[in-house]
Short mmCIF file of C-alpha atoms and ligand atoms in Angstrom, two decimals:
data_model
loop_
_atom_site.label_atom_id
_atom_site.label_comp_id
_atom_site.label_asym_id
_atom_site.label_seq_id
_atom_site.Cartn_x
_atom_site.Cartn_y
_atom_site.Cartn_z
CA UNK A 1 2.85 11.80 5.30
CA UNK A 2 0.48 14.44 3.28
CA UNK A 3 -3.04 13.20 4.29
CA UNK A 4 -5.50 14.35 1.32
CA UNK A 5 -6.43 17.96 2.03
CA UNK A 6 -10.16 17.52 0.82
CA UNK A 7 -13.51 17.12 3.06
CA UNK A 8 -12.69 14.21 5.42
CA UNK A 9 -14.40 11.08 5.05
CA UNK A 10 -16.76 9.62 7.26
CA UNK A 11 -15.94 6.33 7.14
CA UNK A 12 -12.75 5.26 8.95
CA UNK A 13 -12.19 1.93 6.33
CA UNK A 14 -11.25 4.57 4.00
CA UNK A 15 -7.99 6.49 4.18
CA UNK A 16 -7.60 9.07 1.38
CA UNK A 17 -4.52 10.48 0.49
CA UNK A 18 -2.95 13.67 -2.01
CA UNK A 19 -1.58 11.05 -4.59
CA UNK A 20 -0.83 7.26 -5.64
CA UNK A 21 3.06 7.53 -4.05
CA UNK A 22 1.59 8.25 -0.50
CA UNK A 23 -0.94 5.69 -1.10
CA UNK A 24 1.64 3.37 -1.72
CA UNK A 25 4.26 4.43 0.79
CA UNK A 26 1.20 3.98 3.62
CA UNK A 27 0.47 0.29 2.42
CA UNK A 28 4.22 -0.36 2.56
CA UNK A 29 4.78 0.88 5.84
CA UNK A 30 1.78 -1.46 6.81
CA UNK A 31 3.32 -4.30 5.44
CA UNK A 32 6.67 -3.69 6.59
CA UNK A 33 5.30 -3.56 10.60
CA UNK A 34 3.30 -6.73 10.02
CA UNK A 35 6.43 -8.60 8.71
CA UNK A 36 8.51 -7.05 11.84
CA UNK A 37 5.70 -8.22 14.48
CA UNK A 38 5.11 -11.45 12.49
CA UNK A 39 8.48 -12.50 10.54
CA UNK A 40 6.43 -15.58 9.45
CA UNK A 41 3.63 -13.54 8.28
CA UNK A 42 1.32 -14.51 5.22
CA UNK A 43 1.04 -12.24 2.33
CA UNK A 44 -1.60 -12.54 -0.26
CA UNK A 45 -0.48 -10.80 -3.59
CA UNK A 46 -2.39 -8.76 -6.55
CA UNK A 47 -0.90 -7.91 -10.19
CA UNK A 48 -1.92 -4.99 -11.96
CA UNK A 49 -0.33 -1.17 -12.07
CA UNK A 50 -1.98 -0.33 -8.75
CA UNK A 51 0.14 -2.36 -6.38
CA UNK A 52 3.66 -1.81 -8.42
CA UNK A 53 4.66 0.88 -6.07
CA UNK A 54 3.82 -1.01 -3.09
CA UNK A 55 6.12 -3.61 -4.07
CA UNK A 56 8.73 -0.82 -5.36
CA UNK A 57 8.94 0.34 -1.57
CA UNK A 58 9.41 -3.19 -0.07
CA UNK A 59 12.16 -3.86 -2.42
CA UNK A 60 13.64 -0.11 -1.16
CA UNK A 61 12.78 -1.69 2.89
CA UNK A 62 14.62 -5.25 2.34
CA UNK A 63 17.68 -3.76 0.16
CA UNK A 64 17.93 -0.61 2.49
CA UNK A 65 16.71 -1.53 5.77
CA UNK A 66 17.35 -5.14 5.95
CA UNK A 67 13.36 -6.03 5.88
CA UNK A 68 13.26 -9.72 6.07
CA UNK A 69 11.00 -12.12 3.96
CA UNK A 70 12.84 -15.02 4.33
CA UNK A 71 9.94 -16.70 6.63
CA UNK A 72 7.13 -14.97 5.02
CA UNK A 73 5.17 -16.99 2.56
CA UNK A 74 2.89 -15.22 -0.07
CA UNK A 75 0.08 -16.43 -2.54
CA UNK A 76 -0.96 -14.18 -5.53
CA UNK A 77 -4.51 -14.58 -6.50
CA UNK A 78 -4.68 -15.15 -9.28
CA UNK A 79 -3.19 -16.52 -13.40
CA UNK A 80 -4.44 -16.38 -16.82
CA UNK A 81 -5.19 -19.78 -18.21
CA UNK A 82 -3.70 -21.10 -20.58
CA UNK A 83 -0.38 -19.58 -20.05
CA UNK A 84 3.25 -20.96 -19.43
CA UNK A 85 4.67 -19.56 -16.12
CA UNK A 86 7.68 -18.08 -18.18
CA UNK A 87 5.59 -16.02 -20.73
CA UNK A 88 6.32 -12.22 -20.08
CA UNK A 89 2.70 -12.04 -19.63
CA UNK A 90 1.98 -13.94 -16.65
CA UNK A 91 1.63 -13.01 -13.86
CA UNK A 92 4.10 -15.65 -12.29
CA UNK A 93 6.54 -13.83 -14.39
CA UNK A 94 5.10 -10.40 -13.46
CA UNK A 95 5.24 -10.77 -9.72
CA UNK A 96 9.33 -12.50 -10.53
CA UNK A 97 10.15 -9.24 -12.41
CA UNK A 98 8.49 -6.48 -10.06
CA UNK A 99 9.12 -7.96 -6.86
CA UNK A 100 10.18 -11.41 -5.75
CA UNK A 101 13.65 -11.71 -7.79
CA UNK A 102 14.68 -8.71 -5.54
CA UNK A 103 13.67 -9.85 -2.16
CA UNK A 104 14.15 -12.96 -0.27
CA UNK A 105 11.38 -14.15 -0.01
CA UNK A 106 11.44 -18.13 -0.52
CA UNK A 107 7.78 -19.60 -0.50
CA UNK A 108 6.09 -17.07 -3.40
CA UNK A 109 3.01 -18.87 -5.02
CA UNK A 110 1.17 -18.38 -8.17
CA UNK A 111 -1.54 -20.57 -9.43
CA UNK A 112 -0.44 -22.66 -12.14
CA UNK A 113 -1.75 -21.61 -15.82
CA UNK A 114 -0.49 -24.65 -17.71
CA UNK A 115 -2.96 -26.02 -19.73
CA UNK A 116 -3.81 -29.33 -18.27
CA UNK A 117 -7.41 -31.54 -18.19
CA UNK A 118 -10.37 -30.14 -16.02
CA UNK A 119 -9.71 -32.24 -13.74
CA UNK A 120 -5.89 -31.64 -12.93
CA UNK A 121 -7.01 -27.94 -12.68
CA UNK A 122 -9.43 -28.54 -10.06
CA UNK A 123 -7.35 -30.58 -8.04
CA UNK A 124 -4.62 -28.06 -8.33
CA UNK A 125 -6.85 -25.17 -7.07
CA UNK A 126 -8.37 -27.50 -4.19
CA UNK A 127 -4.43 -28.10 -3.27
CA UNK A 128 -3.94 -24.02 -3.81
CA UNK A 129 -7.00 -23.69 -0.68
CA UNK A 130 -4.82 -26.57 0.99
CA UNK A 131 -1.49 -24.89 1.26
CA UNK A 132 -3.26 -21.61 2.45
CA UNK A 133 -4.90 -23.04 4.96
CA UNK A 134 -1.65 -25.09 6.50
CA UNK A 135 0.44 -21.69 7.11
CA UNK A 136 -2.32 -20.56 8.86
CA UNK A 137 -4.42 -18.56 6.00
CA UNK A 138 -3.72 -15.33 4.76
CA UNK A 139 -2.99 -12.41 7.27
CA UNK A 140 -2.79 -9.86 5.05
CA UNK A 141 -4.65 -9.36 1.67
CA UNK A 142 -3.75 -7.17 -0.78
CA UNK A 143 -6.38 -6.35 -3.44
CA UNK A 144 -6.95 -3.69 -6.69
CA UNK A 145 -9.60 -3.44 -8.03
CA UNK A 146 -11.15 -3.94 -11.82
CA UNK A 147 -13.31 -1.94 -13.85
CA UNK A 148 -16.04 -4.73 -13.77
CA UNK A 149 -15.89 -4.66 -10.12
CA UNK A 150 -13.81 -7.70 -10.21
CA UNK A 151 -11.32 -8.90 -7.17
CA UNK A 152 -8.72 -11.17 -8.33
CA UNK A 153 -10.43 -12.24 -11.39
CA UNK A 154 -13.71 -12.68 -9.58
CA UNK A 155 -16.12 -11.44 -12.54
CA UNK A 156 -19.99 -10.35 -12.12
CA UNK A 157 -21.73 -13.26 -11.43
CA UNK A 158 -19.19 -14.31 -9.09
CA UNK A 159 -20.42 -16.35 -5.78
CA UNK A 160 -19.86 -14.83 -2.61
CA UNK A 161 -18.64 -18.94 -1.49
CA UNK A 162 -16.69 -19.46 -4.64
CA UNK A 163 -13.09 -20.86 -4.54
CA UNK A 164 -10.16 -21.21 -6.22
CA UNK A 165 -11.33 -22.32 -9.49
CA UNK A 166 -11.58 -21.53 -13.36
CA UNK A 167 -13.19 -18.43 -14.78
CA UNK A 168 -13.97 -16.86 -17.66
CA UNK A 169 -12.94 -13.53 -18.42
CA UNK A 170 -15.02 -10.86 -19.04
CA UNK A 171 -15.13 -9.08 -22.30
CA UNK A 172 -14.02 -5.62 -20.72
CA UNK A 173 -11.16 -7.24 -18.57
CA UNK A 174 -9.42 -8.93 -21.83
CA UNK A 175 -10.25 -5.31 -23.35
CA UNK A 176 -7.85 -3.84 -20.67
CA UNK A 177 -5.29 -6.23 -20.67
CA UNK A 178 -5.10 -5.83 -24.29
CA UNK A 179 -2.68 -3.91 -24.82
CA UNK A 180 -0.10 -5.43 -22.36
CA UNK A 181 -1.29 -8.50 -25.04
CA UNK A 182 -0.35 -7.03 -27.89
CA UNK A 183 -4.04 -7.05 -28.89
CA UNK A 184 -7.17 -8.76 -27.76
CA UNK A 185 -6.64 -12.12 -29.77
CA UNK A 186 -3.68 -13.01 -27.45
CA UNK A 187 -5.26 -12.46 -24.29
CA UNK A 188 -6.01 -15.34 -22.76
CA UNK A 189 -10.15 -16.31 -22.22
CA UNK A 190 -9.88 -18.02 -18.65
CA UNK A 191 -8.01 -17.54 -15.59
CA UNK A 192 -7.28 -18.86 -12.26
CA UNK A 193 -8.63 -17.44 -9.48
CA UNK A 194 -8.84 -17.71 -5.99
CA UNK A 195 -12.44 -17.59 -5.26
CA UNK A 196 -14.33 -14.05 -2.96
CA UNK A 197 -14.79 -16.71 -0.26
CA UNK A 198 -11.29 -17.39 -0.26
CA UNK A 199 -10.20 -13.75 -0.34
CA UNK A 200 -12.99 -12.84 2.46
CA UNK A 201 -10.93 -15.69 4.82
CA UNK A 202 -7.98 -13.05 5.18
CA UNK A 203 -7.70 -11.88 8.26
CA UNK A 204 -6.84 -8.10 6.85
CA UNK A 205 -7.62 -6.81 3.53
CA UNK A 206 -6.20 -3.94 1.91
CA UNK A 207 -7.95 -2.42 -1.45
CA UNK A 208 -5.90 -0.08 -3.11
CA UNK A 209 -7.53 2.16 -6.08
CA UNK A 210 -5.64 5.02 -7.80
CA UNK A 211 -7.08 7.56 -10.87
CA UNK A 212 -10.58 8.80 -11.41
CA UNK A 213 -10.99 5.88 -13.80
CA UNK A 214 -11.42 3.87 -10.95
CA UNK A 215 -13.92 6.55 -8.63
CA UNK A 216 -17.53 5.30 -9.99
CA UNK A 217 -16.12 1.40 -9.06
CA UNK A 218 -14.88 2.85 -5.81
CA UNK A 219 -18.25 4.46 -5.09
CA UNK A 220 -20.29 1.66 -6.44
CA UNK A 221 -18.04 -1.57 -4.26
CA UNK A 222 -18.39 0.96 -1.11
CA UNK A 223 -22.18 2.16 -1.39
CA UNK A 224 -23.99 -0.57 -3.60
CA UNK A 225 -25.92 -3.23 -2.03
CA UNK A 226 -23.64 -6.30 -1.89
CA UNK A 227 -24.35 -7.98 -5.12
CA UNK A 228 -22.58 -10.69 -7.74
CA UNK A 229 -22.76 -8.05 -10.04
CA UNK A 230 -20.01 -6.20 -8.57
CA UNK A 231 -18.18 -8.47 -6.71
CA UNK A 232 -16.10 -6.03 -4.60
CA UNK A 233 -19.26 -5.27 -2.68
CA UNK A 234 -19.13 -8.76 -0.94
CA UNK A 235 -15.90 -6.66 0.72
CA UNK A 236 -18.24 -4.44 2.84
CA UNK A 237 -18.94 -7.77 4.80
CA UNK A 238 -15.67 -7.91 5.66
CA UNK A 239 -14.22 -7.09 9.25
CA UNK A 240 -11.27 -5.69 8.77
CA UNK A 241 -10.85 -4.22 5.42
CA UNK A 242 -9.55 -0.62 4.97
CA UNK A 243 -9.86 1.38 1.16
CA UNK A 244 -6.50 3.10 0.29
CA UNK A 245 -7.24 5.49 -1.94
CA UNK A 246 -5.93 8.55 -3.74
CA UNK A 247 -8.08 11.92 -4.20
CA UNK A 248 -8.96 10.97 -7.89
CA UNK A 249 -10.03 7.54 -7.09
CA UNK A 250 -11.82 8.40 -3.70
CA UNK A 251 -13.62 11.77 -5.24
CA UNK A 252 -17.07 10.06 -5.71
CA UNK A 253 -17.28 8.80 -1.78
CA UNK A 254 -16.17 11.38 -0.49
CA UNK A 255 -17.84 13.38 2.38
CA UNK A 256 -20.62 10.25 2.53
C1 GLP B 1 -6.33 -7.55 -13.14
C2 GLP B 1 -6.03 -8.34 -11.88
C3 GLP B 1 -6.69 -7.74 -10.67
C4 GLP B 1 -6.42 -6.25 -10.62
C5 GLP B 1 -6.97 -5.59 -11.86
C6 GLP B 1 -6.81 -4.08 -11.90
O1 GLP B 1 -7.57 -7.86 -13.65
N1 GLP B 1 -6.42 -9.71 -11.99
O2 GLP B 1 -6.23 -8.38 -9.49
O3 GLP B 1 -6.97 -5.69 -9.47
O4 GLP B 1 -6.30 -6.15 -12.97
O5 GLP B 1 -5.57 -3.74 -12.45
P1 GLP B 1 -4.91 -2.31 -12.34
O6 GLP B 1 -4.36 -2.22 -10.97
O7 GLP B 1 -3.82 -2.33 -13.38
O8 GLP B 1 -5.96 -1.31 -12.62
#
């Protein structure tokens, strides 16, 4: 594999490489050795564009090589709210399309974006915390990131101890997901969200960033002082979190 050819990096969290495919084909191959060391390994799952061709690959390893998922249990992190699981749009349905209707994987969890009372949701999102903590919490994390800084849909002002719970979304998240809308009216206000404390209880967390549009987000979740402004920088108090990046999205940290 083509490590990037720029200035190396000083910090060993971060792993640059030439372009978004090797990005992706390193986070793969991760994957794919945790699931052969630990068949019953726990997966945490993002949406978006950046992790697509993650999930590409471990379709490729389980049709090709025979990589098993049958035992391995994932949880996404997040939903919009309101939003029926079957609506092209969510991410239940996202997750179905790009990955889990072509693997075998049989315990796949999304939060649940059905409108229901307050009180349902919050009960749901306690049970959410529940069922990651009885298989054992999440070994692996993967994680994109947003232009607000966001992880999951953990928006400025986030709490480092927040949970599972419902959020608001900020006006420049609906602005991106706009367009996968079909305009800004139909994207949804709220979300689902597992909370930073609950991503910060994975045992390994992987943030994956491609494209300059994401290098000043990059810089500012790796350099900034940890802050609920940018809620990425609670990751820097993380143990065992690594930044896979390519050259575009690395090119402000690099040679700090
Ligand atoms: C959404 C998701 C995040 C994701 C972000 C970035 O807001 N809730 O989990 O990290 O989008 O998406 P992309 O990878 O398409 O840039």
């Amino acid at each position: 594999m083509a490590a990037s050819t720029l200035a190396p990096v000083a910090d060993e969290r971060i792993i640059v490489d030439e372009d978004y495919g090797q990005v992706c084909d390193r986070v793969a191959d991760l994957i794919a050795t945790l699931i052969t060391a630990k068949p019953t390994a726990v997966l945490g799952m993002a949406t978006g564009s950046t992790p697509r061709g993650v999930y590409e690959r471990l379709i490729r390893l389980h049709q090709r090589d025979g990589l098993d998922f049958s035992r391995v249990t994932c949880f996404n992190l997040d939903e919009y709210y309101p939003i029926e699981a079957a609506s092209p749009h969510s991410y239940h349905e996202f997750m179905n399309r790009v990955l889990f209707s072509s693997i075998n994987c049989r315990q796949w969890h999304v939060p649940n974006g059905l409108p229901r009372t307050p009180e349902a949701i919050a009960e749901d999102c306690l049970r959410y915390e529940e069922l990651i903590r009885a298989v054992g919490g999440i070994d692996l994390q993967i994680l994109g990131i947003g232009r607000t800084g966001h992880i999951g849909f953990n928006e400025p002002g986030s709490s480092p101890f927040s949970r599972t719970r419902l959020v608001h979304l900020d006006a420049a998240t609906r602005r991106d997901a706009a367009a996968g809308f079909g305009g800004l009216e139909n994207v949804p206000t709220q979300a689902i969200s597992m909370g930073v404390c609950t991503i910060m209880e994975a045992k390994q967390i992987v943030l994956m960033a491609s494209g300059a549009s994401k290098a000043e987000i990059v810089r500012a979740a790796l350099q900034e002082k940890p802050t609920a402004e940018i809620p990425a920088t609670y990751l820097q108090f993380h143990p065992n979190l690594r930044y896979f990046l390519d050259e575009a999205a690395a090119s402000l940290c690099l040679g700090t």
